[in-house]
Amino acid sequence: MTQPQTQDVQPKVTYTKGDIVLFRDVERFWLGLPRHTFVGRVERSWTHADTHKVLYDLTELSGNRARAGIDPDYMRLLPPADAMADIDTAPLSEPDTGAMTPAAVAWLRQHLGQDSSKLPDRR
């Protein structure tokens, strides 16, 4: 009787221009060097002439640096839902805006527009 594998398998993902991803410089990672994981924006995809594998060119957001030929096996999509969770779950009934993150307060003030007087000032 064989044991089922417990290792998670990352599904194949196709990234599109503008996607925000986490990517790892695999050589730095396996060598134990620091600064091996970055946040980037997908600029384009292309197919390697020899391997026929789809690779990606990214902009590393922390330094606005171009990174070419990133293997998608070392990329993960950063979902917009995660970035916006603080706004989506903001406690709208809270009288104290200090209970909300600054991003949630900013979005609510913008969304409410001229009606922002309904939210108390942050102290």
C-alpha atoms as one frame of an Amber mdcrd trajectory, in Angstrom:
protein
   0.000   0.000   0.000   1.468   3.375  -0.964   1.248   6.405   1.236  -0.399
   9.488  -0.258   1.977  12.364  -0.796   1.493  15.250   1.587   3.535  17.762
  -0.387   1.464  20.610  -1.788   1.814  21.096  -5.513   1.610  24.675  -6.726
  -0.823  24.865  -9.656   0.438  26.284 -12.940  -0.380  29.989 -13.060  -0.237
  32.289 -16.046   0.686  35.817 -15.044  -0.396  38.900 -16.966   1.145  42.331
 -17.367   0.578  44.364 -14.222   0.196  41.426 -11.828   1.943  41.938  -8.497
   3.976  38.897  -7.531   6.397  37.662  -4.923   9.460  36.146  -6.546  12.573
  34.486  -5.333  16.088  34.729  -6.716  16.603  30.985  -6.532  20.406  31.089
  -6.709  20.652  33.545  -3.792  18.142  31.456  -1.857  19.966  28.128  -2.274
  23.310  29.763  -1.509  21.879  31.092   1.751  22.441  34.695   0.759  20.267
  37.521   2.063  17.803  39.541  -0.035  16.540  36.643  -2.121  12.806  37.369
  -2.084  11.210  40.408  -3.730   7.909  41.955  -4.706   7.619  42.653  -8.394
   5.250  43.729 -11.146   4.946  41.585 -14.276   6.010  43.510 -17.382   5.900
  40.791 -20.039   6.140  37.082 -20.710   8.178  35.338 -23.359   9.164  31.841
 -24.395  12.775  30.716 -24.059  14.086  29.683 -27.491  15.867  26.532 -26.265
  13.714  25.240 -23.417  10.353  26.534 -24.710   9.513  27.475 -21.125   7.514
  30.652 -20.510   9.583  33.160 -18.512   8.716  36.589 -17.165  10.321  40.000
 -17.044   9.491  41.896 -13.863  10.103  45.237 -12.242  11.382  44.792  -8.698
   9.221  47.336  -6.891  11.498  48.144  -3.957  14.203  49.532  -6.237  12.356
  49.930  -9.557  14.913  47.516 -11.016  14.296  45.361 -14.108  14.587  41.593
 -13.582  14.587  39.443 -16.726  13.870  35.782 -17.329  12.177  34.927 -14.038
  11.027  31.319 -13.838   7.323  31.152 -12.860   8.086  28.189 -10.576   9.644
  30.794  -8.255   6.815  33.327  -8.467   3.579  33.596  -6.523   0.699  35.931
  -7.242  -0.018  38.453  -4.485  -3.820  38.557  -4.528  -5.518  41.955  -4.464
  -7.950  40.583  -1.867  -5.077  40.182   0.600  -3.825  43.719  -0.014  -7.306
  45.129   0.440  -8.441  42.950   3.352  -8.015  45.728   5.928 -10.344  47.962
   3.946 -12.818  45.198   3.158 -13.066  44.220   6.817 -12.905  47.713   8.333
 -15.162  47.987  11.401 -17.568  50.557   9.959 -19.582  50.710  13.154 -16.531
  51.671  15.229 -16.765  55.268  16.451 -12.985  55.348  16.848 -11.175  55.408
  13.510  -8.036  54.369  15.406  -9.481  50.859  15.320  -9.042  50.899  11.536
  -5.804  50.836   9.634  -4.741  54.093   7.948  -5.453  52.574   4.522  -9.027
  51.748   5.499  -9.581  55.253   6.868  -8.148  56.844   3.718 -10.345  54.732
   1.466 -13.454  55.463   3.514 -12.763  59.196   3.524 -12.288  59.149  -0.235
 -15.348  56.966  -0.767 -17.551  59.137   1.413 -16.207  62.246  -0.333 -17.788
  65.354   1.070 -19.651  63.275   3.609 -16.378  62.506   5.410 -17.545  64.575
   8.364 -19.359  61.434   9.513 -15.996  59.928  10.445 -14.339  61.385  13.529
 -10.873  62.880  13.148  -8.001  60.597  14.026  -6.289  61.651  17.252
